[in-house]
mmCIF file of C-alpha atoms in Angstrom:
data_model
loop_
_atom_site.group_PDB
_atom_site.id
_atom_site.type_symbol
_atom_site.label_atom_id
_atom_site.label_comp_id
_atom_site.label_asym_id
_atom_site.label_seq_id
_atom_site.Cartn_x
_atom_site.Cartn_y
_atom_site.Cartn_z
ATOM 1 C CA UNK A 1 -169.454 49.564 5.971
ATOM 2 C CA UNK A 2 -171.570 47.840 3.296
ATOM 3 C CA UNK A 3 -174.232 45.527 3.969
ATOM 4 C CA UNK A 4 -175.002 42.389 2.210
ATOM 5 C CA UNK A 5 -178.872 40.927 1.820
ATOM 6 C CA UNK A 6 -179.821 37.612 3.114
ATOM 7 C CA UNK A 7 -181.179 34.948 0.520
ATOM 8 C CA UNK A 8 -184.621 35.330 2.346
ATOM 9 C CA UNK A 9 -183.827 39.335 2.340
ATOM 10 C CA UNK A 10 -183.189 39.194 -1.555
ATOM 11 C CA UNK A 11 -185.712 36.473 -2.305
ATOM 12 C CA UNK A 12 -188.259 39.482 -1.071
ATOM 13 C CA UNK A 13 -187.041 41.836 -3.457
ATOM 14 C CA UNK A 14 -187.331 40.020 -6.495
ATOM 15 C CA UNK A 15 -191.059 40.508 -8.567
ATOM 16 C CA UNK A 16 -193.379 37.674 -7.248
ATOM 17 C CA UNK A 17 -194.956 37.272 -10.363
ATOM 18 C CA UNK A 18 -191.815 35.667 -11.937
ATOM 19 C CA UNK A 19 -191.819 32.485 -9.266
ATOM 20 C CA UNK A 20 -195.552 32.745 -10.027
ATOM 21 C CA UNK A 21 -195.080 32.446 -13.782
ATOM 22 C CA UNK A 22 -192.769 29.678 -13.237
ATOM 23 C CA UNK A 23 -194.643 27.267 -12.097
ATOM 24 C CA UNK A 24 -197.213 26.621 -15.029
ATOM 25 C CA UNK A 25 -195.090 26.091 -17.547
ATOM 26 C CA UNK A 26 -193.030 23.565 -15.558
ATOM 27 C CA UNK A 27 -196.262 21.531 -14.108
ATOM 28 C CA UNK A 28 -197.431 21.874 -18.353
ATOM 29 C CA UNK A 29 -193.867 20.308 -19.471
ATOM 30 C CA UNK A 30 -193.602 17.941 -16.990
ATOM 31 C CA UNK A 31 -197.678 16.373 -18.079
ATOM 32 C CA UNK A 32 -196.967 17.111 -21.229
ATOM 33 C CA UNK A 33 -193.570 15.082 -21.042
ATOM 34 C CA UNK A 34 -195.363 12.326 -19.036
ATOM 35 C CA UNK A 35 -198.173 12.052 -21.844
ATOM 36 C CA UNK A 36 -196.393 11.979 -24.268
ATOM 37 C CA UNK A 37 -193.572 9.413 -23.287
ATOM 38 C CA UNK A 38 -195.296 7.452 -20.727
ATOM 39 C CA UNK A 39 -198.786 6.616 -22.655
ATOM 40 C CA UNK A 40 -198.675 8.512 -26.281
ATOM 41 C CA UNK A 41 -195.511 6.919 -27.270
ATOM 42 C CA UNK A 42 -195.943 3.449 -25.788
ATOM 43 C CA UNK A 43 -199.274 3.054 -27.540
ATOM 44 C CA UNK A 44 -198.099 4.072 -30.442
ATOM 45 C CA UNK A 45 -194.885 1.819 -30.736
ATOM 46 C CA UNK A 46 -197.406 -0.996 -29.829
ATOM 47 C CA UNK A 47 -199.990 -0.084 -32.402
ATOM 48 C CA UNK A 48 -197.729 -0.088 -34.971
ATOM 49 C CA UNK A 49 -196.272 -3.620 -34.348
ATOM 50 C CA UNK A 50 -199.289 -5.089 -34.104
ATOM 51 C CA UNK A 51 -200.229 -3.485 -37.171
ATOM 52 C CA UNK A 52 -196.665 -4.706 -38.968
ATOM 53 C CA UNK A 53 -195.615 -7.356 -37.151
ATOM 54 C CA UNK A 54 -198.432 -9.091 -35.119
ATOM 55 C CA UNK A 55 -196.720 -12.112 -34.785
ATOM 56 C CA UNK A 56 -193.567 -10.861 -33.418
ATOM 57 C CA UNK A 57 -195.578 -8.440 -31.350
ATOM 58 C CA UNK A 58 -197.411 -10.776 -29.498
ATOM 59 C CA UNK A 59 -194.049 -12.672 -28.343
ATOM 60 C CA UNK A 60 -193.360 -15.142 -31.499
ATOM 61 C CA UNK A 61 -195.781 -17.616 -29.803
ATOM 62 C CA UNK A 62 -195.530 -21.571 -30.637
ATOM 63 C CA UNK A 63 -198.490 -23.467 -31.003
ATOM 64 C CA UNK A 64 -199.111 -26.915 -30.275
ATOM 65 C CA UNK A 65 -202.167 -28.676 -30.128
ATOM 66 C CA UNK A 66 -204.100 -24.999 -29.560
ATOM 67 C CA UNK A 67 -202.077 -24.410 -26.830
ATOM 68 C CA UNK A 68 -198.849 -22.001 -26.639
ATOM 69 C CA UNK A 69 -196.019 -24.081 -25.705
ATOM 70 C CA UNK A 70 -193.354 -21.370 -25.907
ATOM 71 C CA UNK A 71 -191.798 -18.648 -27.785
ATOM 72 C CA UNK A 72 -189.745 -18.971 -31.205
ATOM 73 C CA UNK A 73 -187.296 -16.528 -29.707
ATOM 74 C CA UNK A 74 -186.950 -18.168 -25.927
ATOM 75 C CA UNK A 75 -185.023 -21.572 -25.858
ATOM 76 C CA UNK A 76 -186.438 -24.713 -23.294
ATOM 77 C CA UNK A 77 -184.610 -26.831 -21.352
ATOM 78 C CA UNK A 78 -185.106 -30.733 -22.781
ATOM 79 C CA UNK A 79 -182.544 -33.340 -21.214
ATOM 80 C CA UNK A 80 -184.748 -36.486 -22.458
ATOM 81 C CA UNK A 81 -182.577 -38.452 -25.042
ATOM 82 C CA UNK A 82 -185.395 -38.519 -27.458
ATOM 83 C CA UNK A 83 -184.989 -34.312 -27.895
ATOM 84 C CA UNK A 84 -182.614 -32.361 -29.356
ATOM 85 C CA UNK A 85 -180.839 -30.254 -26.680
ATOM 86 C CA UNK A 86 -180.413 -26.815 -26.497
ATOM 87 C CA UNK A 87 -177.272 -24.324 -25.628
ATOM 88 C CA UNK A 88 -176.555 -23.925 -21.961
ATOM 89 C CA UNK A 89 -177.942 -20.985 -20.012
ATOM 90 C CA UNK A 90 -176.591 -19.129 -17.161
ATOM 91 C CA UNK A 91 -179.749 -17.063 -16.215
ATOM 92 C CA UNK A 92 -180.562 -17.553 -12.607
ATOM 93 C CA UNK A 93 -183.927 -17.412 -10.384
ATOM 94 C CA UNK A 94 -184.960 -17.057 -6.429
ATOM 95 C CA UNK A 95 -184.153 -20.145 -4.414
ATOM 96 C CA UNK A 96 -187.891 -21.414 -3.482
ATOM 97 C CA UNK A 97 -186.540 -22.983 -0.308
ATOM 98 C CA UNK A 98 -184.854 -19.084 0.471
ATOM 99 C CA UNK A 99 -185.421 -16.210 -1.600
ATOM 100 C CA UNK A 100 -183.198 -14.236 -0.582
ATOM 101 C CA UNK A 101 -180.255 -16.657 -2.608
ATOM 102 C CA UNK A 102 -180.423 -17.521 -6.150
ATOM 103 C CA UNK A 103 -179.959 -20.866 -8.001
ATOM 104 C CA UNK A 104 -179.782 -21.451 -11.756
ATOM 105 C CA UNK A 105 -182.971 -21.548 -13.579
ATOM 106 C CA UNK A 106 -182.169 -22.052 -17.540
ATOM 107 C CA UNK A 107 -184.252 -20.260 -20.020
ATOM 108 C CA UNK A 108 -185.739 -17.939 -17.070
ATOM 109 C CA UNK A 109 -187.308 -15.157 -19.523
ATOM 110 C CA UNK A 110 -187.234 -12.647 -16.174
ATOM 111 C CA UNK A 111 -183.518 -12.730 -15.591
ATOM 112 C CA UNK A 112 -181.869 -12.983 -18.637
ATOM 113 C CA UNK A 113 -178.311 -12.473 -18.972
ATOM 114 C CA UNK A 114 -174.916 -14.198 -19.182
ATOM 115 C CA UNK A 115 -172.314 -15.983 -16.610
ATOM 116 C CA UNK A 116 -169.936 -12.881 -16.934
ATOM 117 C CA UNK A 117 -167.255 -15.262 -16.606
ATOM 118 C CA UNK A 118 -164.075 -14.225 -18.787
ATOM 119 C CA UNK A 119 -161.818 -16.363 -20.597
ATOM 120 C CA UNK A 120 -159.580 -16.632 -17.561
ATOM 121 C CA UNK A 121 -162.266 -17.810 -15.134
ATOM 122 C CA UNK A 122 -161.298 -21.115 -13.647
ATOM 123 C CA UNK A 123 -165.027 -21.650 -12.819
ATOM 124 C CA UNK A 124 -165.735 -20.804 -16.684
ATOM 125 C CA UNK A 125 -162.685 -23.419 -17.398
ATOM 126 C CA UNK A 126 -164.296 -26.050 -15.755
ATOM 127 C CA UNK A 127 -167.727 -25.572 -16.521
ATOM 128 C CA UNK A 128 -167.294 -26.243 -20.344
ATOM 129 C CA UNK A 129 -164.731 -29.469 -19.121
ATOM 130 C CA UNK A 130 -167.957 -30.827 -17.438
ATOM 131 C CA UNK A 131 -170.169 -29.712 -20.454
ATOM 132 C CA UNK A 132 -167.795 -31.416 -22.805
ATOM 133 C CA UNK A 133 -167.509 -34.628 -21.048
ATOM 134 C CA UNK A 134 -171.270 -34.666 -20.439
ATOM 135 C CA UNK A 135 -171.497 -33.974 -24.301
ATOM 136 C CA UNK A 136 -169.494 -36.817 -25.431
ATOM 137 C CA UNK A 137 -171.236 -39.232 -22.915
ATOM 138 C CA UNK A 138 -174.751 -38.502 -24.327
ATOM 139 C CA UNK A 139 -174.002 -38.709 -28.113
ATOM 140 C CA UNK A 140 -170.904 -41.240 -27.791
ATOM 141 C CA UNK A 141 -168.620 -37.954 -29.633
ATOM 142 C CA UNK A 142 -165.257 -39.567 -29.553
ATOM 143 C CA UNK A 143 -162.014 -37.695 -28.082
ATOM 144 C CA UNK A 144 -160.992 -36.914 -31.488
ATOM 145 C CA UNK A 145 -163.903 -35.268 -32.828
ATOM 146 C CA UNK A 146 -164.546 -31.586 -31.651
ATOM 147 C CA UNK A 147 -167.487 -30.320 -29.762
ATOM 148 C CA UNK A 148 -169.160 -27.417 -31.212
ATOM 149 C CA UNK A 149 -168.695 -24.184 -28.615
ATOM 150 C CA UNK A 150 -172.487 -23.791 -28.900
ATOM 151 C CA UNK A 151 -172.995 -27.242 -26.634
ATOM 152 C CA UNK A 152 -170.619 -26.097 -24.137
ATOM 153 C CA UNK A 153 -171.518 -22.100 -23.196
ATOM 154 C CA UNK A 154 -173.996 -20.522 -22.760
ATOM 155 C CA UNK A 155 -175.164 -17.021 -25.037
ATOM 156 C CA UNK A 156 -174.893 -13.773 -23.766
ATOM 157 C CA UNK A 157 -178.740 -13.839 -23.384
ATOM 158 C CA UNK A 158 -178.769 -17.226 -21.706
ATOM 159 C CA UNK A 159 -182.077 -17.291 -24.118
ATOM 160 C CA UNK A 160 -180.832 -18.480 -26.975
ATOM 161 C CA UNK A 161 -183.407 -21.147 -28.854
ATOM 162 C CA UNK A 162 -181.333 -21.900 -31.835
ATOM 163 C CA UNK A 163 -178.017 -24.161 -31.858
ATOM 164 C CA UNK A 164 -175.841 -24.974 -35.051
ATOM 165 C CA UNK A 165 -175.809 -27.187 -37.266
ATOM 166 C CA UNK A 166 -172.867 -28.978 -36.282
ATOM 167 C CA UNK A 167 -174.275 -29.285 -32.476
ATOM 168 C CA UNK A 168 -177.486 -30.773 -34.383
ATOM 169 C CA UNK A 169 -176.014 -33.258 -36.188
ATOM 170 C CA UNK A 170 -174.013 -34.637 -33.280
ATOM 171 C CA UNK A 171 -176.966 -35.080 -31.772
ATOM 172 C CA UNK A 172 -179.386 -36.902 -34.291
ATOM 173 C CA UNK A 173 -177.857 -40.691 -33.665
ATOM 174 C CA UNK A 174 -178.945 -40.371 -30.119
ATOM 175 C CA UNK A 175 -182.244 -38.930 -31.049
ATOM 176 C CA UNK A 176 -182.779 -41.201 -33.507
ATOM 177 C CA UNK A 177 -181.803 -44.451 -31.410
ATOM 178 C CA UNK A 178 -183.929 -42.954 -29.059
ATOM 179 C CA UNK A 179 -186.742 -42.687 -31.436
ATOM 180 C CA UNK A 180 -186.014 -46.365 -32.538
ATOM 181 C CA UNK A 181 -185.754 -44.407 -36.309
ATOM 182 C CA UNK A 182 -182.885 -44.607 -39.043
ATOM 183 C CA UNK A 183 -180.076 -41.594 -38.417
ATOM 184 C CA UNK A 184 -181.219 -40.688 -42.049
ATOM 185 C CA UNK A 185 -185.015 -40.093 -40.741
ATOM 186 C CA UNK A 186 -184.032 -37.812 -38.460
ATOM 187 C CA UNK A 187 -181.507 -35.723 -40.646
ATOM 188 C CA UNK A 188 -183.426 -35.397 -42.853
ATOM 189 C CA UNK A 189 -186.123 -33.403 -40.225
ATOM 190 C CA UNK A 190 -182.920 -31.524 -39.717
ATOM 191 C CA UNK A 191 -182.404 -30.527 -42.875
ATOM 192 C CA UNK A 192 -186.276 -29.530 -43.247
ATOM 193 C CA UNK A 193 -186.193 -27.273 -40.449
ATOM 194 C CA UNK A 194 -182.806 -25.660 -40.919
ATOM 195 C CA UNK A 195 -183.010 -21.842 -40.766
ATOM 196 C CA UNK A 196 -180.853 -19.780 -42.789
ATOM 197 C CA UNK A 197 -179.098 -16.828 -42.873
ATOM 198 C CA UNK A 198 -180.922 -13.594 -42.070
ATOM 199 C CA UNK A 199 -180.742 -11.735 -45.033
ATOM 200 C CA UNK A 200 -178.640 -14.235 -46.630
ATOM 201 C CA UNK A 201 -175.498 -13.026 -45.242
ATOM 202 C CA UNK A 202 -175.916 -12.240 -41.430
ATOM 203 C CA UNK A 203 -174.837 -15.207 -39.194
ATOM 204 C CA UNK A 204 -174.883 -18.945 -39.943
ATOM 205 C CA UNK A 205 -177.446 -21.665 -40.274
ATOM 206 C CA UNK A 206 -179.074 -22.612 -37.334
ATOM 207 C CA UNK A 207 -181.861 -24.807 -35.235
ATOM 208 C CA UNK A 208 -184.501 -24.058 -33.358
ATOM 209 C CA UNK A 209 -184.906 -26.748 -30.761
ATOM 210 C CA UNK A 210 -188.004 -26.388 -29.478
ATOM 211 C CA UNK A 211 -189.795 -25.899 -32.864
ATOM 212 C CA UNK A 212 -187.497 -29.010 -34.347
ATOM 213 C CA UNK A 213 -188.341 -31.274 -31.148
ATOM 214 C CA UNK A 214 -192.213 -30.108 -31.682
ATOM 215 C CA UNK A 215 -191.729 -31.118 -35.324
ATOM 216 C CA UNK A 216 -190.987 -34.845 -34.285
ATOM 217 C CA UNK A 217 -193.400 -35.472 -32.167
ATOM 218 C CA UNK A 218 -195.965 -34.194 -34.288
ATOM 219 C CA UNK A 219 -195.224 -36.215 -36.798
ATOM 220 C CA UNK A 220 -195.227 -39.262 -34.897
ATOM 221 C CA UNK A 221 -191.409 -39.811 -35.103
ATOM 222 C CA UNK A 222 -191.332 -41.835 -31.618
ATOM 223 C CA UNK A 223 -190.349 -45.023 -32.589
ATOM 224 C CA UNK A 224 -190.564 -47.670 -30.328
ATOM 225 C CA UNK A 225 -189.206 -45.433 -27.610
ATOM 226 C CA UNK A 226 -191.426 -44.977 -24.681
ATOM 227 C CA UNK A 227 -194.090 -41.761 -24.749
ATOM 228 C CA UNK A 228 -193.224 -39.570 -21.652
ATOM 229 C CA UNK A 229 -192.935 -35.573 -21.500
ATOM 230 C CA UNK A 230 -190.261 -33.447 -22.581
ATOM 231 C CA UNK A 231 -188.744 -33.343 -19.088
#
């Protein structure tokens, strides 16, 4: 009758040497692996943006007054009527009052991300209703006149610091009333700080609130409306 080894049996058999001369070549990989994607390559993507592209490196930082007031590439949440607004956002944060639930927090850098609501989505449906009827409230759009899709959902991101132009101008009577300026004043500053196509060709003109809202108040554009923060 024949006999079959046990694991342990044919474990024994085998040289010794070859587990031996196993095991430093896969400790070298693996510290060679962890050197050279977990500190070689990191400092070297870093170096060389800093070298290229310090700006954009160091998070598109906004100056105001010698103080960084935001990012070029993160939108801020203004509801004054003396600001330009920006697109909604859907990212979320920890509930201070209970952590372990979540409550919206616009712009929140840490979460970013979108509603996931489809087209379908009643709650979706009636968001943008409320948006849209909020919309026309603040810059007296009329029934007729259609409100850009920008004002009324939020980007993928839920970063997004840009809006259109369209959004923009529907905006600039109530900033300029607001401002106690003529509409023209203020469309003008528009116009100044529109931003155009990447490239020339890839996507469509654009605003960046916080850098246009910045813009005003640095040059004084108040009015006779009341000095306060932005929110």
């Amino acid at each position: 009758m024949q006999s079959f080894a046990t694991p342990a049996q044919a474990a024994e058999t085998l040289p010794q040497p070859l587990f031996k001369g196993l095991i430093r070549p896969v400790l070298c990989s693996a510290v060679f692996f962890m050197l050279l994607t977990g500190i070689a390559y990191p400092l070297a993507t870093t170096g060389v943006a800093n070298a290229l592209f310090p700006e954009q490196a160091q998070g598109s930082l906004i100056h105001a007054k010698g103080m960084a007031v935001g990012s070029r590439q993160i939108g801020q949440l203004f509801t004054q009527a003396r600001y330009f607004h920006g697109r909604p956002s859907a990212t979320l944060g920890a509930d201070p009052e209970n952590p372990a639930q979540t409550v919206a927090q616009p712009y929140n850098a840490a979460a970013s991300g979108a509603s996931n609501q489809g087209a379908l989505s009643q709650q979706l449906l009636a968001d943008v209703a409320a948006r849209s009827a909020a919309y026309r409230s603040a810059n007296g759009v009329s029934a007729q006149t259609p409100v850009p899709v920008d004002a009324v959902t939020a980007s993928a991101s839920g970063l997004d610091p840009h809006i259109s132009l369209a959004n923009a101008r529907l905006q600039a009577e109530r900033v300029a009333r607001a401002r106690g300026l003529p509409p023209e004043r203020v469309l003008q500053w528009l116009t100044q700080h529109t931003e155009a196509r990447q490239f020339g060709l890839l996507g469509e003109p654009r605003v960046n609130v916080l850098e246009l809202n910045l813009a005003l108040d640095a040059a004084g554009l108040a009015g006779h409306a009341a000095q306060s923060s932005r929110e």
